[in-house]
PDB file of C-alpha atoms in Angstrom:
ATOM      1  CA  MET Q  29      61.035  48.324 198.688  1.00 92.00           C
ATOM      2  CA  GLN Q  30      60.766  51.962 199.676  1.00 97.00           C
ATOM      3  CA  ASN Q  31      60.333  55.018 197.523  1.00 98.00           C
ATOM      4  CA  TYR Q  32      62.737  57.874 198.255  1.00 98.00           C
ATOM      5  CA  LYS Q  33      62.328  61.373 197.033  1.00 98.00           C
ATOM      6  CA  ILE Q  34      65.397  63.619 196.858  1.00 98.00           C
ATOM      7  CA  ILE Q  35      65.814  67.361 196.290  1.00 98.00           C
ATOM      8  CA  LEU Q  36      69.192  68.156 194.753  1.00 98.00           C
ATOM      9  CA  GLU Q  37      71.222  70.879 193.282  1.00 98.00           C
ATOM     10  CA  TYR Q  38      74.087  70.768 190.795  1.00 98.00           C
ATOM     11  CA  ASP Q  39      76.500  72.891 188.702  1.00 98.00           C
ATOM     12  CA  GLY Q  40      75.879  71.444 185.209  1.00 97.00           C
ATOM     13  CA  THR Q  41      79.097  72.900 183.744  1.00 97.00           C
ATOM     14  CA  ASN Q  42      80.942  69.608 183.632  1.00 96.00           C
ATOM     15  CA  TYR Q  43      78.079  67.346 182.782  1.00 97.00           C
ATOM     16  CA  HIS Q  44      76.401  66.199 179.645  1.00 97.00           C
ATOM     17  CA  GLY Q  45      72.943  67.007 181.154  1.00 96.00           C
ATOM     18  CA  TRP Q  46      70.709  65.034 183.312  1.00 97.00           C
ATOM     19  CA  GLN Q  47      69.861  61.962 181.262  1.00 95.00           C
ATOM     20  CA  VAL Q  48      72.245  59.019 181.187  1.00 94.00           C
ATOM     21  CA  GLN Q  49      74.273  58.745 177.994  1.00 90.00           C
ATOM     22  CA  PRO Q  50      76.627  56.096 176.682  1.00 86.00           C
ATOM     23  CA  ASN Q  51      79.554  58.643 176.374  1.00 87.00           C
ATOM     24  CA  GLY Q  52      79.861  61.407 179.010  1.00 92.00           C
ATOM     25  CA  ARG Q  53      79.110  62.005 182.650  1.00 95.00           C
ATOM     26  CA  THR Q  54      75.536  62.967 183.531  1.00 98.00           C
ATOM     27  CA  ILE Q  55      73.699  63.809 186.753  1.00 98.00           C
ATOM     28  CA  GLN Q  56      71.448  60.792 186.538  1.00 98.00           C
ATOM     29  CA  GLY Q  57      74.362  58.620 185.782  1.00 97.00           C
ATOM     30  CA  GLU Q  58      76.334  59.792 188.881  1.00 98.00           C
ATOM     31  CA  LEU Q  59      73.244  59.287 191.056  1.00 98.00           C
ATOM     32  CA  THR Q  60      72.725  55.738 189.577  1.00 98.00           C
ATOM     33  CA  ARG Q  61      76.364  54.889 190.260  1.00 97.00           C
ATOM     34  CA  VAL Q  62      76.229  55.955 193.875  1.00 98.00           C
ATOM     35  CA  LEU Q  63      72.939  54.488 194.733  1.00 98.00           C
ATOM     36  CA  SER Q  64      73.710  51.174 192.977  1.00 98.00           C
ATOM     37  CA  LEU Q  65      76.842  51.029 195.158  1.00 97.00           C
ATOM     38  CA  LEU Q  66      74.888  51.716 198.319  1.00 97.00           C
ATOM     39  CA  GLU Q  67      72.145  49.172 197.446  1.00 96.00           C
ATOM     40  CA  GLY Q  68      74.325  46.497 195.982  1.00 96.00           C
ATOM     41  CA  ARG Q  69      72.265  46.266 192.803  1.00 96.00           C
ATOM     42  CA  GLU Q  70      71.281  48.465 189.928  1.00 96.00           C
ATOM     43  CA  VAL Q  71      68.948  51.329 190.919  1.00 97.00           C
ATOM     44  CA  THR Q  72      66.812  53.281 188.579  1.00 97.00           C
ATOM     45  CA  VAL Q  73      66.636  57.000 189.154  1.00 98.00           C
ATOM     46  CA  HIS Q  74      63.742  59.105 187.864  1.00 98.00           C
ATOM     47  CA  GLY Q  75      64.207  62.876 187.465  1.00 97.00           C
ATOM     48  CA  ALA Q  76      61.568  65.623 187.387  1.00 97.00           C
ATOM     49  CA  GLY Q  77      63.191  67.353 184.401  1.00 92.00           C
ATOM     50  CA  ARG Q  78      65.846  66.319 181.852  1.00 93.00           C
ATOM     51  CA  THR Q  79      68.159  69.403 182.024  1.00 96.00           C
ATOM     52  CA  ASP Q  80      70.411  69.830 179.063  1.00 95.00           C
ATOM     53  CA  ALA Q  81      74.258  69.894 179.024  1.00 96.00           C
ATOM     54  CA  GLY Q  82      75.531  72.844 180.946  1.00 97.00           C
ATOM     55  CA  VAL Q  83      72.237  73.677 182.565  1.00 98.00           C
ATOM     56  CA  HIS Q  84      72.132  73.968 186.389  1.00 98.00           C
ATOM     57  CA  ALA Q  85      69.653  73.160 189.178  1.00 98.00           C
ATOM     58  CA  VAL Q  86      68.991  74.264 192.704  1.00 98.00           C
ATOM     59  CA  GLY Q  87      65.737  72.452 192.945  1.00 98.00           C
ATOM     60  CA  GLN Q  88      65.761  69.333 190.923  1.00 98.00           C
ATOM     61  CA  VAL Q  89      63.591  66.467 192.254  1.00 98.00           C
ATOM     62  CA  ALA Q  90      64.328  62.709 191.779  1.00 98.00           C
ATOM     63  CA  ASN Q  91      62.895  59.432 193.148  1.00 98.00           C
ATOM     64  CA  PHE Q  92      64.089  55.746 193.305  1.00 98.00           C
ATOM     65  CA  PHE Q  93      63.244  52.626 195.060  1.00 98.00           C
ATOM     66  CA  LEU Q  94      65.642  50.919 197.578  1.00 97.00           C
ATOM     67  CA  GLU Q  95      65.364  47.598 199.289  1.00 96.00           C
ATOM     68  CA  ARG Q  96      67.703  48.702 202.025  1.00 94.00           C
ATOM     69  CA  GLN Q  97      66.186  50.942 204.648  1.00 93.00           C
ATOM     70  CA  PHE Q  98      67.892  54.204 205.492  1.00 95.00           C
ATOM     71  CA  GLN Q  99      67.265  57.125 207.775  1.00 96.00           C
ATOM     72  CA  ALA Q 100      66.770  60.171 205.599  1.00 96.00           C
ATOM     73  CA  GLU Q 101      69.682  62.110 206.810  1.00 97.00           C
ATOM     74  CA  LYS Q 102      72.092  59.234 206.707  1.00 97.00           C
ATOM     75  CA  LEU Q 103      71.144  58.375 203.160  1.00 98.00           C
ATOM     76  CA  ARG Q 104      71.664  62.036 202.174  1.00 98.00           C
ATOM     77  CA  ASP Q 105      75.093  62.026 203.767  1.00 98.00           C
ATOM     78  CA  ALA Q 106      75.981  58.655 202.212  1.00 98.00           C
ATOM     79  CA  ILE Q 107      74.985  59.868 198.693  1.00 98.00           C
ATOM     80  CA  ASN Q 108      76.855  63.153 199.042  1.00 98.00           C
ATOM     81  CA  GLY Q 109      79.870  61.377 200.399  1.00 97.00           C
ATOM     82  CA  ASN Q 110      80.236  59.456 197.142  1.00 97.00           C
ATOM     83  CA  LEU Q 111      79.453  62.381 194.709  1.00 98.00           C
ATOM     84  CA  GLU Q 112      81.585  65.117 193.333  1.00 96.00           C
ATOM     85  CA  ARG Q 113      81.174  68.454 195.113  1.00 97.00           C
ATOM     86  CA  ASP Q 114      79.322  69.925 192.173  1.00 97.00           C
ATOM     87  CA  ILE Q 115      76.243  67.712 192.941  1.00 98.00           C
ATOM     88  CA  ARG Q 116      74.601  67.983 196.387  1.00 98.00           C
ATOM     89  CA  VAL Q 117      71.530  66.179 197.717  1.00 98.00           C
ATOM     90  CA  LEU Q 118      69.779  68.690 200.001  1.00 98.00           C
ATOM     91  CA  LYS Q 119      66.927  66.566 201.327  1.00 98.00           C
ATOM     92  CA  VAL Q 120      65.769  62.985 201.467  1.00 98.00           C
ATOM     93  CA  GLU Q 121      62.279  61.873 202.337  1.00 97.00           C
ATOM     94  CA  LEU Q 122      60.100  58.658 202.174  1.00 97.00           C
ATOM     95  CA  VAL Q 123      57.141  58.974 199.885  1.00 97.00           C
ATOM     96  CA  SER Q 124      54.320  56.779 198.692  1.00 97.00           C
ATOM     97  CA  ASP Q 125      54.911  54.152 196.008  1.00 97.00           C
ATOM     98  CA  GLU Q 126      52.624  56.158 193.688  1.00 97.00           C
ATOM     99  CA  PHE Q 127      54.945  59.147 193.742  1.00 98.00           C
ATOM    100  CA  HIS Q 128      56.922  59.757 190.549  1.00 98.00           C
ATOM    101  CA  SER Q 129      59.113  62.833 190.337  1.00 98.00           C
ATOM    102  CA  ARG Q 130      58.300  63.466 186.685  1.00 96.00           C
ATOM    103  CA  PHE Q 131      54.674  62.412 186.270  1.00 96.00           C
ATOM    104  CA  SER Q 132      53.515  63.643 189.698  1.00 97.00           C
ATOM    105  CA  ALA Q 133      54.923  67.126 188.951  1.00 97.00           C
ATOM    106  CA  LYS Q 134      52.270  69.974 188.604  1.00 97.00           C
ATOM    107  CA  GLU Q 135      54.732  72.771 187.317  1.00 97.00           C
ATOM    108  CA  LYS Q 136      58.334  73.694 186.925  1.00 98.00           C
ATOM    109  CA  THR Q 137      60.087  77.055 187.297  1.00 98.00           C
ATOM    110  CA  TYR Q 138      63.338  77.981 185.518  1.00 98.00           C
ATOM    111  CA  ARG Q 139      65.451  81.088 185.664  1.00 98.00           C
ATOM    112  CA  TYR Q 140      67.686  82.505 182.938  1.00 98.00           C
ATOM    113  CA  VAL Q 141      70.360  85.074 183.816  1.00 98.00           C
ATOM    114  CA  ILE Q 142      71.814  87.591 181.444  1.00 97.00           C
ATOM    115  CA  TRP Q 143      74.748  89.758 182.554  1.00 95.00           C
ATOM    116  CA  THR Q 144      74.903  93.014 180.635  1.00 94.00           C
ATOM    117  CA  GLY Q 145      78.055  95.203 180.867  1.00 90.00           C
ATOM    118  CA  ALA Q 146      81.528  95.516 179.404  1.00 90.00           C
ATOM    119  CA  VAL Q 147      83.080  93.235 182.154  1.00 89.00           C
ATOM    120  CA  MET Q 148      81.657  89.863 183.202  1.00 89.00           C
ATOM    121  CA  SER Q 149      81.743  89.203 186.917  1.00 86.00           C
ATOM    122  CA  ALA Q 150      84.252  86.447 187.787  1.00 90.00           C
ATOM    123  CA  PHE Q 151      81.555  85.014 190.081  1.00 89.00           C
ATOM    124  CA  GLU Q 152      78.919  84.961 187.327  1.00 90.00           C
ATOM    125  CA  TYR Q 153      80.366  83.551 184.260  1.00 93.00           C
ATOM    126  CA  ARG Q 154      79.427  79.967 184.876  1.00 95.00           C
ATOM    127  CA  TYR Q 155      75.804  80.843 185.569  1.00 97.00           C
ATOM    128  CA  ALA Q 156      74.909  83.850 183.352  1.00 97.00           C
ATOM    129  CA  TYR Q 157      75.094  84.637 179.646  1.00 97.00           C
ATOM    130  CA  HIS Q 158      77.215  87.747 178.935  1.00 96.00           C
ATOM    131  CA  HIS Q 159      75.882  90.423 176.703  1.00 95.00           C
ATOM    132  CA  ARG Q 160      78.087  93.452 176.591  1.00 93.00           C
ATOM    133  CA  ASP Q 161      75.456  96.041 175.614  1.00 92.00           C
ATOM    134  CA  ARG Q 162      72.375  96.918 177.659  1.00 91.00           C
ATOM    135  CA  LEU Q 163      69.113  95.377 176.371  1.00 94.00           C
ATOM    136  CA  ASN Q 164      65.738  97.123 176.008  1.00 95.00           C
ATOM    137  CA  VAL Q 165      63.959  95.387 178.919  1.00 95.00           C
ATOM    138  CA  GLU Q 166      60.684  97.288 178.369  1.00 97.00           C
ATOM    139  CA  ALA Q 167      60.402  95.911 174.876  1.00 97.00           C
ATOM    140  CA  MET Q 168      61.305  92.410 176.109  1.00 98.00           C
ATOM    141  CA  ARG Q 169      58.571  92.652 178.749  1.00 97.00           C
ATOM    142  CA  GLU Q 170      56.075  93.796 176.256  1.00 97.00           C
ATOM    143  CA  ALA Q 171      56.858  90.777 174.053  1.00 98.00           C
ATOM    144  CA  THR Q 172      56.184  88.342 176.841  1.00 97.00           C
ATOM    145  CA  SER Q 173      52.439  89.231 177.286  1.00 95.00           C
ATOM    146  CA  CYS Q 174      51.209  87.099 174.341  1.00 96.00           C
ATOM    147  CA  LEU Q 175      53.034  84.001 175.574  1.00 98.00           C
ATOM    148  CA  ILE Q 176      51.211  83.606 178.807  1.00 97.00           C
ATOM    149  CA  GLY Q 177      48.476  80.966 178.762  1.00 97.00           C
ATOM    150  CA  GLN Q 178      48.020  77.709 176.718  1.00 97.00           C
ATOM    151  CA  HIS Q 179      49.560  77.883 173.290  1.00 97.00           C
ATOM    152  CA  ASP Q 180      51.260  75.675 170.691  1.00 97.00           C
ATOM    153  CA  PHE Q 181      54.885  76.471 171.309  1.00 97.00           C
ATOM    154  CA  SER Q 182      56.259  74.678 168.166  1.00 96.00           C
ATOM    155  CA  ALA Q 183      58.185  77.721 167.205  1.00 96.00           C
ATOM    156  CA  PHE Q 184      60.223  77.525 170.408  1.00 97.00           C
ATOM    157  CA  THR Q 185      61.256  73.851 170.446  1.00 95.00           C
ATOM    158  CA  VAL Q 186      63.339  71.615 168.218  1.00 89.00           C
ATOM    159  CA  ALA Q 187      61.835  71.129 164.709  1.00 75.00           C
ATOM    160  CA  ALA Q 188      62.039  67.290 164.976  1.00 71.00           C
ATOM    161  CA  SER Q 189      60.488  66.914 168.437  1.00 69.00           C
ATOM    162  CA  GLU Q 190      59.209  63.515 169.408  1.00 73.00           C
ATOM    163  CA  VAL Q 191      56.463  64.637 171.732  1.00 83.00           C
ATOM    164  CA  GLU Q 192      52.860  64.181 170.706  1.00 84.00           C
ATOM    165  CA  SER Q 193      51.689  67.715 171.430  1.00 92.00           C
ATOM    166  CA  HIS Q 194      53.578  71.102 171.525  1.00 93.00           C
ATOM    167  CA  VAL Q 195      50.758  72.699 173.516  1.00 96.00           C
ATOM    168  CA  ARG Q 196      51.957  73.945 176.888  1.00 96.00           C
ATOM    169  CA  GLU Q 197      50.536  76.334 179.484  1.00 97.00           C
ATOM    170  CA  LEU Q 198      53.022  78.959 180.281  1.00 98.00           C
ATOM    171  CA  ARG Q 199      51.979  80.528 183.586  1.00 97.00           C
ATOM    172  CA  ARG Q 200      54.746  83.025 184.205  1.00 97.00           C
ATOM    173  CA  LEU Q 201      57.383  84.824 182.160  1.00 98.00           C
ATOM    174  CA  ASP Q 202      58.830  87.772 184.107  1.00 97.00           C
ATOM    175  CA  ILE Q 203      61.979  89.812 183.750  1.00 97.00           C
ATOM    176  CA  GLU Q 204      63.601  91.314 186.778  1.00 96.00           C
ATOM    177  CA  VAL Q 205      66.527  93.658 186.736  1.00 94.00           C
ATOM    178  CA  GLU Q 206      69.310  93.883 189.385  1.00 90.00           C
ATOM    179  CA  SER Q 207      71.879  96.677 188.976  1.00 81.00           C
ATOM    180  CA  GLU Q 208      75.250  95.967 190.521  1.00 68.00           C
ATOM    181  CA  ALA Q 209      78.816  96.780 189.741  1.00 61.00           C
ATOM    182  CA  PRO Q 210      80.311  96.178 187.207  1.00 67.00           C
ATOM    183  CA  GLY Q 211      77.102  95.420 185.280  1.00 73.00           C
ATOM    184  CA  GLU Q 212      73.375  94.650 185.365  1.00 87.00           C
ATOM    185  CA  ARG Q 213      71.713  91.265 185.847  1.00 91.00           C
ATOM    186  CA  LEU Q 214      68.435  90.345 183.947  1.00 96.00           C
ATOM    187  CA  LEU Q 215      66.608  87.481 185.485  1.00 97.00           C
ATOM    188  CA  ILE Q 216      64.022  85.832 183.356  1.00 98.00           C
ATOM    189  CA  TYR Q 217      61.628  83.521 185.284  1.00 98.00           C
ATOM    190  CA  ALA Q 218      59.529  81.050 183.451  1.00 98.00           C
ATOM    191  CA  THR Q 219      56.920  78.712 185.030  1.00 98.00           C
ATOM    192  CA  ALA Q 220      54.836  76.146 183.208  1.00 97.00           C
ATOM    193  CA  GLU Q 221      53.079  72.829 183.761  1.00 94.00           C
ATOM    194  CA  GLY Q 222      55.867  71.477 181.583  1.00 94.00           C
ATOM    195  CA  PHE Q 223      58.377  72.623 178.945  1.00 96.00           C
ATOM    196  CA  LEU Q 224      59.343  71.384 175.473  1.00 96.00           C
ATOM    197  CA  ARG Q 225      63.013  70.693 174.752  1.00 94.00           C
ATOM    198  CA  TYR Q 226      64.950  74.002 174.522  1.00 96.00           C
ATOM    199  CA  MET Q 227      61.617  75.926 174.974  1.00 97.00           C
ATOM    200  CA  VAL Q 228      63.006  78.279 177.643  1.00 98.00           C
ATOM    201  CA  ARG Q 229      66.279  78.876 175.911  1.00 98.00           C
ATOM    202  CA  ASN Q 230      64.545  79.538 172.612  1.00 98.00           C
ATOM    203  CA  LEU Q 231      62.153  81.973 174.154  1.00 98.00           C
ATOM    204  CA  VAL Q 232      65.150  83.739 175.798  1.00 98.00           C
ATOM    205  CA  GLY Q 233      66.999  83.836 172.460  1.00 98.00           C
ATOM    206  CA  THR Q 234      63.981  85.514 170.934  1.00 98.00           C
ATOM    207  CA  LEU Q 235      63.634  87.975 173.728  1.00 98.00           C
ATOM    208  CA  ILE Q 236      67.401  88.896 173.442  1.00 98.00           C
ATOM    209  CA  ASP Q 237      66.807  89.706 169.755  1.00 98.00           C
ATOM    210  CA  ILE Q 238      63.942  91.943 170.759  1.00 98.00           C
ATOM    211  CA  GLY Q 239      66.057  93.598 173.414  1.00 97.00           C
ATOM    212  CA  ARG Q 240      68.854  94.303 170.879  1.00 97.00           C
ATOM    213  CA  GLY Q 241      66.311  95.925 168.602  1.00 96.00           C
ATOM    214  CA  ASN Q 242      66.743  93.163 165.874  1.00 97.00           C
ATOM    215  CA  ARG Q 243      63.008  92.473 166.227  1.00 96.00           C
ATOM    216  CA  ALA Q 244      59.984  94.399 167.408  1.00 97.00           C
ATOM    217  CA  ALA Q 245      58.033  93.331 170.379  1.00 97.00           C
ATOM    218  CA  SER Q 246      55.000  93.209 168.188  1.00 97.00           C
ATOM    219  CA  ASP Q 247      56.624  90.366 166.175  1.00 97.00           C
ATOM    220  CA  MET Q 248      56.201  87.940 169.015  1.00 98.00           C
ATOM    221  CA  PRO Q 249      52.529  87.025 168.374  1.00 97.00           C
ATOM    222  CA  GLU Q 250      53.293  86.219 164.763  1.00 97.00           C
ATOM    223  CA  ILE Q 251      56.314  84.109 165.736  1.00 98.00           C
ATOM    224  CA  LEU Q 252      54.158  82.176 168.189  1.00 98.00           C
ATOM    225  CA  ALA Q 253      51.345  81.731 165.732  1.00 97.00           C
ATOM    226  CA  SER Q 254      53.680  80.625 162.924  1.00 97.00           C
ATOM    227  CA  ARG Q 255      54.657  77.413 164.700  1.00 95.00           C
ATOM    228  CA  ASP Q 256      57.832  77.619 162.744  1.00 95.00           C
ATOM    229  CA  ARG Q 257      61.133  77.172 164.674  1.00 95.00           C
ATOM    230  CA  ALA Q 258      62.989  79.123 161.903  1.00 95.00           C
ATOM    231  CA  ARG Q 259      61.011  82.341 162.790  1.00 96.00           C
ATOM    232  CA  ALA Q 260      62.187  82.476 166.357  1.00 97.00           C
ATOM    233  CA  GLY Q 261      65.530  83.497 167.690  1.00 96.00           C
ATOM    234  CA  GLN Q 262      68.610  81.368 168.329  1.00 96.00           C
ATOM    235  CA  THR Q 263      68.796  79.082 171.292  1.00 97.00           C
ATOM    236  CA  ALA Q 264      70.296  80.848 174.240  1.00 98.00           C
ATOM    237  CA  LYS Q 265      73.410  79.462 175.823  1.00 97.00           C
ATOM    238  CA  PRO Q 266      72.731  76.676 178.338  1.00 98.00           C
ATOM    239  CA  HIS Q 267      74.882  77.989 181.251  1.00 97.00           C
ATOM    240  CA  GLY Q 268      72.535  80.850 181.967  1.00 98.00           C
ATOM    241  CA  LEU Q 269      69.649  78.493 182.705  1.00 98.00           C
ATOM    242  CA  THR Q 270      68.841  77.020 186.109  1.00 98.00           C
ATOM    243  CA  LEU Q 271      66.015  74.715 187.219  1.00 98.00           C
ATOM    244  CA  LEU Q 272      64.730  76.530 190.303  1.00 98.00           C
ATOM    245  CA  LYS Q 273      61.804  74.471 191.637  1.00 97.00           C
ATOM    246  CA  VAL Q 274      59.400  71.669 190.857  1.00 98.00           C
ATOM    247  CA  GLY Q 275      55.836  71.952 192.195  1.00 97.00           C
ATOM    248  CA  TYR Q 276      53.715  68.944 193.226  1.00 97.00           C
TER     249      TYR Q 276
END
């Protein structure tokens, strides 16, 4: 048995997220189908992050054990040859048996894209949330400062979360602006040791409220301290979110 690590990208538009589900196509399900076909037995695929329905990835990581031996490039091509074009394995490598794509990960980086302007780009609509009016980026940036570091992020996850602790260390939350016709792109980057379910999208939804002027930047510390999901903003749409990188 050999442990293979893969780096892959996917357009999550047509999938019900990463994790296998009884009804609906998923990224993990498609990889399991193809690898089981190549191996001649059921293969278990472990992913670094369980992206939700509609969320994309350019740097997702997964690992699995195979009895058959493959050269890395041939295995990559064999997997891609049996997948839809909206999932691509970029790299395959052999790793130690101890490597686990999820539990060995040190941090993950996500990017959320907001397109502001009257007209949404035809090339952006799958990968960015459209907000017609400009947002107050300076207020949004001001609101991020209290979030950096180790905190209880209960206010930014699902109310009935099953994880033991809602404490996470948020290492980066930056907002960059790119101006290009016919609109403006806001890129929100978030890096943490790990994220709670919907955490990035709930943070973004709250920042959008602040950018609209519906909340003040000074409200963010109180929202964080409340640990109350009802105090934060709505969950931002999934298609603006992309898993960029997993660090080991």
